[in-house]
Amino acid sequence: MNIKVPFLDVKYTYITIKEEIDAAISKVLHSGKYILDEEVEAFEQEWASYCEARFCVAVSNGMDAIILALKALDISSQDEIIVPAHTYIATWLAASYTGAKIVPVDINIDNYLINIEKIEESITEKTKVIIPVHLYGHPVDIGLIKNIAKKYNLYIVEDAAQAHGALYKDNKIGSHGDVVCWSFYPSKNLGAFGDAGAITTNNYEIYEKIKMLRNYGSKIKYFHDIIGFNMRMDPIQAAILRVKLRYLDKWNEHRTIIANIYNNEFQHVDNIVPPKSEKWAKHAWHLYVIRNNNRDKLKDYLLSKGIECLIHYPIPPYRQKAYSNLDIHFDSSITDKISHEILSLPIGPHLNENQIEEVVKNIKKFVKSL
């Protein structure tokens, strides 16, 4: 009999700390304060502290965080934004809302992150921002990107939607770039019970501007200094995140244990390429992504055995219908290659030892059957 292995069980983290979560939600409900206020402010302080950043602004979701960051930097249709070719489309969509030209850069085949060696050749006099993505939970070498940004006087807006708790050279992701953007979508390492996001920064002026932008361009109610948005985090989500933040490191450690088991088991398995983690990085293991040149058959096989697996991401943004009219020409060979090979295996605090063994056993069976 096959052991069922869910890809992720977002309810698990609720069930394990149900009393604390319920109490936090009840506190908000009884407060009568349902927009911003103390609960959101408390989360902002705690998340900034966790990320080793000076400031945090809690917002509606991760994509809105990037939009607000770019708006705060006055990015417009006259500008260009460098983005990775391989990322979730929200990174591109947020850039598109500024009207700026998107300039994709291909990735490294080892860690699927933006190829830093190709960034400089993509810079023009119109380039204003680099958006590196800490994809799957592995930090980008942000130090090298900062060197490029300083040389050309560019902004760095980090997409850290999948990097909660990740470290770059012993420092938490969250304070390296001009603005760092976060998503707390329910499936994230630190997930809300709905949409939620945040930005962290060490720049006071950017912090103050994003605070206004998220709240109708207002510092004081009914006084509007700039044209803003309604992109605020709900206090209930803030309350939930405050509780779950206390468990984030513990849950991340469980992800690391699973990733290490996978790495050890797959390192000598034919046609299974496990992910590479750089020595200077602490991977958050939001996703564990392997490569296999029979990916679709492997996926179907695992599903038939009750093992859920997903593809992050099967169609690159530049090949999506939404960007079919985009006039771009760049070397996308690595992104095109890996998009047909990558497969995300179950990982998360919900998995037990038997389920992990089931994943490993069935992947090895599949390889031997070929």
CSV table of C-alpha atoms in Angstrom, one decimal:
chain,number,residue,atom,x,y,z
A,1,MET,CA,0.0,0.0,0.0
A,2,ASN,CA,1.4,3.4,-1.0
A,3,ILE,CA,1.9,6.0,1.6
A,4,LYS,CA,0.3,9.3,0.6
A,5,VAL,CA,2.7,12.2,0.5
A,6,PRO,CA,1.1,15.6,0.1
A,7,PHE,CA,3.2,18.3,-1.5
A,8,LEU,CA,2.3,20.7,1.2
A,9,ASP,CA,-0.2,20.8,4.1
A,10,VAL,CA,-0.7,24.5,5.0
A,11,LYS,CA,-3.3,23.4,7.6
A,12,TYR,CA,-0.6,21.5,9.5
A,13,THR,CA,1.1,24.6,10.9
A,14,TYR,CA,-2.3,25.8,12.1
A,15,ILE,CA,-3.3,22.6,13.8
A,16,THR,CA,0.1,22.4,15.7
A,17,ILE,CA,-0.3,25.8,17.2
A,18,LYS,CA,-4.1,26.2,17.0
A,19,GLU,CA,-4.7,27.6,20.5
A,20,GLU,CA,-2.2,30.4,20.0
A,21,ILE,CA,-3.5,31.3,16.5
A,22,ASP,CA,-7.1,31.2,17.7
A,23,ALA,CA,-6.3,33.4,20.7
A,24,ALA,CA,-4.5,35.9,18.4
A,25,ILE,CA,-7.4,36.1,16.0
A,26,SER,CA,-9.9,36.5,18.8
A,27,LYS,CA,-7.9,39.3,20.3
A,28,VAL,CA,-8.1,41.2,17.0
A,29,LEU,CA,-11.8,40.5,16.6
A,30,HIS,CA,-12.6,41.8,20.1
A,31,SER,CA,-10.4,44.9,19.6
A,32,GLY,CA,-12.7,46.4,17.0
A,33,LYS,CA,-9.6,47.6,15.2
A,34,TYR,CA,-9.7,46.0,11.7
A,35,ILE,CA,-7.4,48.3,9.6
A,36,LEU,CA,-3.7,48.7,10.4
A,37,ASP,CA,-3.3,49.8,14.1
A,38,GLU,CA,-1.3,48.1,16.8
A,39,GLU,CA,-1.3,44.5,15.5
A,40,VAL,CA,0.2,45.5,12.2
A,41,GLU,CA,2.7,47.8,13.8
A,42,ALA,CA,3.8,45.1,16.1
A,43,PHE,CA,4.3,42.7,13.3
A,44,GLU,CA,6.3,45.3,11.3
A,45,GLN,CA,8.6,45.8,14.3
A,46,GLU,CA,9.1,42.0,14.8
A,47,TRP,CA,9.6,41.2,11.1
A,48,ALA,CA,12.1,44.1,10.7
A,49,SER,CA,14.0,42.8,13.8
A,50,TYR,CA,14.0,39.2,12.4
A,51,CYS,CA,15.3,40.4,9.1
A,52,GLU,CA,18.0,42.6,10.7
A,53,ALA,CA,16.4,45.6,8.9
A,54,ARG,CA,15.6,49.1,10.3
A,55,PHE,CA,12.1,49.4,8.9
A,56,CYS,CA,9.2,47.3,7.7
A,57,VAL,CA,5.9,48.2,6.0
A,58,ALA,CA,3.2,45.5,6.0
A,59,VAL,CA,1.2,45.4,2.8
A,60,SER,CA,-1.5,43.4,1.0
A,61,ASN,CA,0.7,40.8,-0.8
A,62,GLY,CA,4.1,40.1,-2.3
A,63,MET,CA,3.4,41.5,-5.8
A,64,ASP,CA,2.0,44.7,-4.3
A,65,ALA,CA,5.2,45.0,-2.3
A,66,ILE,CA,7.3,45.1,-5.5
A,67,ILE,CA,4.9,47.6,-7.1
A,68,LEU,CA,5.0,49.9,-4.1
A,69,ALA,CA,8.8,49.6,-4.0
A,70,LEU,CA,9.2,50.5,-7.6
A,71,LYS,CA,6.7,53.4,-7.3
A,72,ALA,CA,8.6,54.7,-4.2
A,73,LEU,CA,11.7,54.8,-6.4
A,74,ASP,CA,9.8,56.8,-9.1
A,75,ILE,CA,10.3,54.2,-11.8
A,76,SER,CA,8.4,55.1,-15.0
A,77,SER,CA,7.9,54.2,-18.6
A,78,GLN,CA,11.2,55.9,-19.4
A,79,ASP,CA,13.2,53.3,-17.4
A,80,GLU,CA,14.4,49.8,-17.7
A,81,ILE,CA,14.2,47.0,-15.1
A,82,ILE,CA,16.5,44.0,-15.1
A,83,VAL,CA,14.7,40.8,-14.0
A,84,PRO,CA,15.6,37.0,-14.0
A,85,ALA,CA,14.2,35.0,-16.9
A,86,HIS,CA,13.2,32.2,-14.5
A,87,THR,CA,10.9,33.4,-11.7
A,88,TYR,CA,7.3,33.4,-10.8
A,89,ILE,CA,5.5,35.8,-13.1
A,90,ALA,CA,4.5,38.2,-10.2
A,91,THR,CA,8.1,39.6,-10.4
A,92,TRP,CA,7.5,40.6,-14.0
A,93,LEU,CA,3.9,41.7,-13.5
A,94,ALA,CA,4.9,44.1,-10.8
A,95,ALA,CA,7.6,45.6,-13.0
A,96,SER,CA,5.1,45.9,-15.9
A,97,TYR,CA,2.8,48.1,-13.8
A,98,THR,CA,5.4,50.8,-13.7
A,99,GLY,CA,5.4,51.0,-17.5
A,100,ALA,CA,9.1,50.4,-17.5
A,101,LYS,CA,10.8,48.1,-20.1
A,102,ILE,CA,11.5,44.6,-18.8
A,103,VAL,CA,15.0,43.4,-19.5
A,104,PRO,CA,15.3,39.6,-18.8
A,105,VAL,CA,18.6,37.9,-17.9
A,106,ASP,CA,19.1,34.2,-18.1
A,107,ILE,CA,20.0,32.1,-15.0
A,108,ASN,CA,22.7,29.8,-13.7
A,109,ILE,CA,22.0,26.1,-14.3
A,110,ASP,CA,23.3,25.1,-10.9
A,111,ASN,CA,21.0,27.1,-8.6
A,112,TYR,CA,18.5,28.6,-11.1
A,113,LEU,CA,19.3,32.2,-9.9
A,114,ILE,CA,20.0,35.2,-12.1
A,115,ASN,CA,23.3,34.9,-13.9
A,116,ILE,CA,25.2,37.8,-12.4
A,117,GLU,CA,27.9,37.7,-15.0
A,118,LYS,CA,25.2,38.6,-17.6
A,119,ILE,CA,23.7,41.5,-15.8
A,120,GLU,CA,26.3,44.1,-16.7
A,121,GLU,CA,26.0,43.5,-20.4
A,122,SER,CA,22.2,44.1,-20.1
A,123,ILE,CA,22.6,47.6,-18.6
A,124,THR,CA,21.9,50.6,-20.7
A,125,GLU,CA,21.6,54.3,-19.9
A,126,LYS,CA,17.9,53.7,-19.2
A,127,THR,CA,18.4,51.0,-16.6
A,128,LYS,CA,17.3,52.0,-13.1
A,129,VAL,CA,16.6,48.9,-11.1
A,130,ILE,CA,17.9,45.3,-10.7
A,131,ILE,CA,15.3,42.8,-9.2
A,132,PRO,CA,17.2,39.8,-8.1
A,133,VAL,CA,15.0,36.9,-6.9
A,134,HIS,CA,16.1,34.6,-4.1
A,135,LEU,CA,14.3,31.8,-5.9
A,136,TYR,CA,13.2,28.6,-4.1
A,137,GLY,CA,14.8,29.9,-0.9
A,138,HIS,CA,18.4,30.2,-2.1
A,139,PRO,CA,19.9,33.7,-1.7
A,140,VAL,CA,21.4,35.4,-4.7
A,141,ASP,CA,25.0,36.6,-4.3
A,142,ILE,CA,23.7,40.0,-3.4
A,143,GLY,CA,27.2,41.4,-2.7
A,144,LEU,CA,28.2,41.0,-6.3
A,145,ILE,CA,24.9,42.6,-7.4
A,146,LYS,CA,25.5,45.5,-5.0
A,147,ASN,CA,28.9,46.1,-6.7
A,148,ILE,CA,27.2,46.3,-10.1
A,149,ALA,CA,24.5,48.6,-8.8
A,150,LYS,CA,27.0,51.0,-7.2
A,151,LYS,CA,29.1,51.1,-10.4
A,152,TYR,CA,26.1,52.1,-12.5
A,153,ASN,CA,24.1,54.0,-9.8
A,154,LEU,CA,21.2,51.5,-9.8
A,155,TYR,CA,18.6,50.6,-7.3
A,156,ILE,CA,18.2,47.0,-6.0
A,157,VAL,CA,14.8,45.7,-5.2
A,158,GLU,CA,15.0,42.2,-3.9
A,159,ASP,CA,12.2,39.7,-4.4
A,160,ALA,CA,12.5,37.6,-1.3
A,161,ALA,CA,9.0,36.0,-1.5
A,162,GLN,CA,10.5,32.5,-1.1
A,163,ALA,CA,13.5,33.3,1.3
A,164,HIS,CA,12.1,33.7,4.8
A,165,GLY,CA,14.9,33.0,7.1
A,166,ALA,CA,17.6,32.5,4.4
A,167,LEU,CA,21.1,33.8,5.2
A,168,TYR,CA,23.6,35.5,2.9
A,169,LYS,CA,27.1,35.2,4.5
A,170,ASP,CA,25.7,34.9,8.0
A,171,ASN,CA,23.3,37.8,7.6
A,172,LYS,CA,19.5,37.5,7.1
A,173,ILE,CA,18.0,38.3,3.8
A,174,GLY,CA,16.0,41.4,4.4
A,175,SER,CA,18.4,44.4,4.6
A,176,HIS,CA,20.9,44.2,1.8
A,177,GLY,CA,19.2,46.0,-1.1
A,178,ASP,CA,17.4,49.3,-1.2
A,179,VAL,CA,14.1,47.5,-0.7
A,180,VAL,CA,13.4,43.8,0.0
A,181,CYS,CA,9.9,42.5,-0.9
A,182,TRP,CA,8.2,39.7,0.9
A,183,SER,CA,5.1,37.5,0.3
A,184,PHE,CA,3.3,35.7,3.1
A,185,TYR,CA,1.1,33.7,0.8
A,186,PRO,CA,-0.2,30.6,2.7
A,187,SER,CA,2.3,28.2,1.1
A,188,LYS,CA,5.4,30.3,2.1
A,189,ASN,CA,7.7,29.3,4.9
A,190,LEU,CA,6.0,32.0,6.9
A,191,GLY,CA,2.5,32.0,5.5
A,192,ALA,CA,-0.6,33.9,6.4
A,193,PHE,CA,-4.2,32.6,6.2
A,194,GLY,CA,-4.7,34.6,3.0
A,195,ASP,CA,-2.8,37.2,1.0
A,196,ALA,CA,-0.2,39.3,2.8
A,197,GLY,CA,3.2,40.9,2.1
A,198,ALA,CA,5.8,43.3,3.4
A,199,ILE,CA,8.8,45.4,2.5
A,200,THR,CA,11.9,45.8,4.6
A,201,THR,CA,14.5,48.5,4.2
A,202,ASN,CA,17.2,50.5,5.9
A,203,ASN,CA,16.2,53.7,4.1
A,204,TYR,CA,14.0,56.0,6.1
A,205,GLU,CA,12.8,58.0,3.1
A,206,ILE,CA,11.8,54.9,1.2
A,207,TYR,CA,10.1,53.6,4.3
A,208,GLU,CA,8.0,56.7,4.8
A,209,LYS,CA,7.0,56.9,1.1
A,210,ILE,CA,5.9,53.3,1.0
A,211,LYS,CA,3.9,53.8,4.1
A,212,MET,CA,2.0,56.6,2.4
A,213,LEU,CA,1.7,54.8,-0.9
A,214,ARG,CA,0.1,51.7,0.7
A,215,ASN,CA,-2.6,53.9,2.4
A,216,TYR,CA,-4.0,56.2,-0.3
A,217,GLY,CA,-0.9,58.4,-0.2
A,218,SER,CA,-1.8,59.6,3.3
A,219,LYS,CA,0.1,60.2,6.5
A,220,ILE,CA,-2.9,61.8,8.3
A,221,LYS,CA,-6.4,60.6,7.5
A,222,TYR,CA,-8.1,62.7,4.8
A,223,PHE,CA,-4.8,64.5,3.9
A,224,HIS,CA,-3.2,63.0,0.8
A,225,ASP,CA,0.3,64.1,-0.1
A,226,ILE,CA,0.8,61.7,-3.1
A,227,ILE,CA,-1.4,59.5,-5.3
A,228,GLY,CA,-1.4,56.2,-3.5
A,229,PHE,CA,-3.0,52.8,-3.3
A,230,ASN,CA,-5.1,50.7,-0.9
A,231,MET,CA,-2.5,47.9,-0.3
A,232,ARG,CA,-2.6,47.4,3.5
A,233,MET,CA,-2.1,44.2,5.5
A,234,ASP,CA,-5.1,43.2,7.5
A,235,PRO,CA,-4.6,43.1,11.3
A,236,ILE,CA,-5.9,39.5,11.5
A,237,GLN,CA,-3.1,38.4,9.1
A,238,ALA,CA,-0.6,40.3,11.1
A,239,ALA,CA,-1.7,38.6,14.3
A,240,ILE,CA,-1.4,35.2,12.7
A,241,LEU,CA,2.0,36.0,11.3
A,242,ARG,CA,3.3,37.2,14.7
A,243,VAL,CA,2.4,33.8,16.2
A,244,LYS,CA,3.9,31.8,13.3
A,245,LEU,CA,7.1,33.9,13.3
A,246,ARG,CA,8.0,32.4,16.6
A,247,TYR,CA,8.1,28.9,14.9
A,248,LEU,CA,9.7,29.9,11.6
A,249,ASP,CA,13.3,28.8,12.5
A,250,LYS,CA,12.1,25.5,13.8
A,251,TRP,CA,10.0,24.8,10.7
A,252,ASN,CA,12.9,25.9,8.5
A,253,GLU,CA,15.2,23.5,10.3
A,254,HIS,CA,12.9,20.6,9.5
A,255,ARG,CA,13.0,21.7,5.9
A,256,THR,CA,16.8,21.6,6.0
A,257,ILE,CA,16.8,18.1,7.5
A,258,ILE,CA,14.5,16.9,4.6
A,259,ALA,CA,16.7,18.6,2.0
A,260,ASN,CA,19.8,17.0,3.4
A,261,ILE,CA,18.2,13.6,3.2
A,262,TYR,CA,17.2,14.2,-0.3
A,263,ASN,CA,20.7,15.5,-1.2
A,264,ASN,CA,22.4,12.4,0.3
A,265,GLU,CA,20.0,10.0,-1.4
A,266,PHE,CA,20.0,11.5,-4.8
A,267,GLN,CA,23.7,12.6,-5.2
A,268,HIS,CA,24.6,9.4,-7.1
A,269,VAL,CA,21.3,8.5,-8.7
A,270,ASP,CA,21.4,8.6,-12.5
A,271,ASN,CA,19.6,11.4,-14.2
A,272,ILE,CA,18.5,13.0,-11.0
A,273,VAL,CA,20.2,16.4,-10.5
A,274,PRO,CA,19.7,17.7,-6.9
A,275,PRO,CA,19.8,21.4,-6.2
A,276,LYS,CA,23.1,23.0,-5.4
A,277,SER,CA,23.5,25.2,-2.3
A,278,GLU,CA,26.4,27.6,-2.2
A,279,LYS,CA,28.7,27.4,0.9
A,280,TRP,CA,28.1,31.1,1.7
A,281,ALA,CA,24.4,30.7,1.8
A,282,LYS,CA,21.9,29.2,4.2
A,283,HIS,CA,19.1,27.9,2.0
A,284,ALA,CA,15.5,28.4,3.3
A,285,TRP,CA,14.3,25.4,1.3
A,286,HIS,CA,11.0,26.9,0.4
A,287,LEU,CA,11.1,24.4,-2.5
A,288,TYR,CA,13.3,21.4,-3.2
A,289,VAL,CA,13.7,21.3,-7.0
A,290,ILE,CA,15.4,18.4,-8.9
A,291,ARG,CA,16.1,18.1,-12.6
A,292,ASN,CA,15.4,15.0,-14.7
A,293,ASN,CA,15.3,14.6,-18.5
A,294,ASN,CA,12.2,12.5,-18.2
A,295,ARG,CA,10.5,15.0,-15.9
A,296,ASP,CA,6.9,14.5,-17.1
A,297,LYS,CA,7.1,10.7,-16.9
A,298,LEU,CA,8.6,11.0,-13.4
A,299,LYS,CA,5.9,13.4,-12.3
A,300,ASP,CA,3.2,11.1,-13.6
A,301,TYR,CA,4.8,8.1,-11.9
A,302,LEU,CA,5.1,9.8,-8.5
A,303,LEU,CA,1.5,11.0,-8.7
A,304,SER,CA,0.4,7.5,-9.5
A,305,LYS,CA,2.1,6.4,-6.2
A,306,GLY,CA,0.3,9.1,-4.2
A,307,ILE,CA,3.2,11.5,-4.1
A,308,GLU,CA,2.3,15.0,-5.0
A,309,CYS,CA,4.8,17.1,-6.9
A,310,LEU,CA,4.7,20.3,-8.8
A,311,ILE,CA,6.6,22.3,-11.4
A,312,HIS,CA,7.9,25.7,-10.5
A,313,TYR,CA,7.7,27.0,-13.2
A,314,PRO,CA,6.7,25.1,-16.4
A,315,ILE,CA,6.3,28.2,-18.7
A,316,PRO,CA,8.8,31.1,-18.4
A,317,PRO,CA,7.3,34.6,-18.2
A,318,TYR,CA,8.6,35.6,-21.6
A,319,ARG,CA,6.7,32.7,-23.2
A,320,GLN,CA,3.4,33.5,-21.5
A,321,LYS,CA,0.6,34.9,-23.6
A,322,ALA,CA,0.6,38.0,-21.4
A,323,TYR,CA,4.0,38.9,-22.7
A,324,SER,CA,3.5,37.7,-26.3
A,325,ASN,CA,3.9,41.2,-27.6
A,326,LEU,CA,7.1,41.9,-25.6
A,327,ASP,CA,9.9,42.9,-28.0
A,328,ILE,CA,12.9,41.3,-26.2
A,329,HIS,CA,15.8,39.4,-27.6
A,330,PHE,CA,18.1,37.6,-25.2
A,331,ASP,CA,19.9,34.3,-24.6
A,332,SER,CA,17.3,32.2,-22.7
A,333,SER,CA,18.9,28.8,-23.3
A,334,ILE,CA,19.3,27.8,-19.7
A,335,THR,CA,15.8,28.9,-18.6
A,336,ASP,CA,14.3,27.1,-21.7
A,337,LYS,CA,16.3,23.9,-20.8
A,338,ILE,CA,15.4,23.7,-17.2
A,339,SER,CA,11.8,24.5,-17.6
A,340,HIS,CA,11.4,21.1,-19.2
A,341,GLU,CA,13.4,19.3,-16.5
A,342,ILE,CA,12.6,20.8,-13.1
A,343,LEU,CA,10.3,19.1,-10.6
A,344,SER,CA,9.5,20.2,-7.1
A,345,LEU,CA,9.4,17.4,-4.5
A,346,PRO,CA,7.4,17.5,-1.2
A,347,ILE,CA,9.1,19.5,1.5
A,348,GLY,CA,7.8,21.2,4.6
A,349,PRO,CA,7.2,20.8,8.3
A,350,HIS,CA,4.2,18.5,7.6
A,351,LEU,CA,6.4,15.6,6.3
A,352,ASN,CA,7.4,12.7,8.5
A,353,GLU,CA,10.2,10.2,8.1
A,354,ASN,CA,8.1,7.5,6.4
A,355,GLN,CA,6.8,10.0,3.8
A,356,ILE,CA,10.3,11.2,3.0
A,357,GLU,CA,11.5,7.6,2.6
A,358,GLU,CA,8.5,7.0,0.3
A,359,VAL,CA,9.6,9.8,-2.0
A,360,VAL,CA,13.2,8.6,-2.2
A,361,LYS,CA,12.2,5.0,-2.7
A,362,ASN,CA,9.9,5.7,-5.6
A,363,ILE,CA,12.2,8.1,-7.4
A,364,LYS,CA,14.9,5.4,-7.3
A,365,LYS,CA,12.4,2.8,-8.5
A,366,PHE,CA,11.5,5.1,-11.5
A,367,VAL,CA,15.2,5.6,-12.4
A,368,LYS,CA,15.9,1.8,-12.3
A,369,SER,CA,12.8,1.1,-14.5
A,370,LEU,CA,14.2,3.1,-17.4
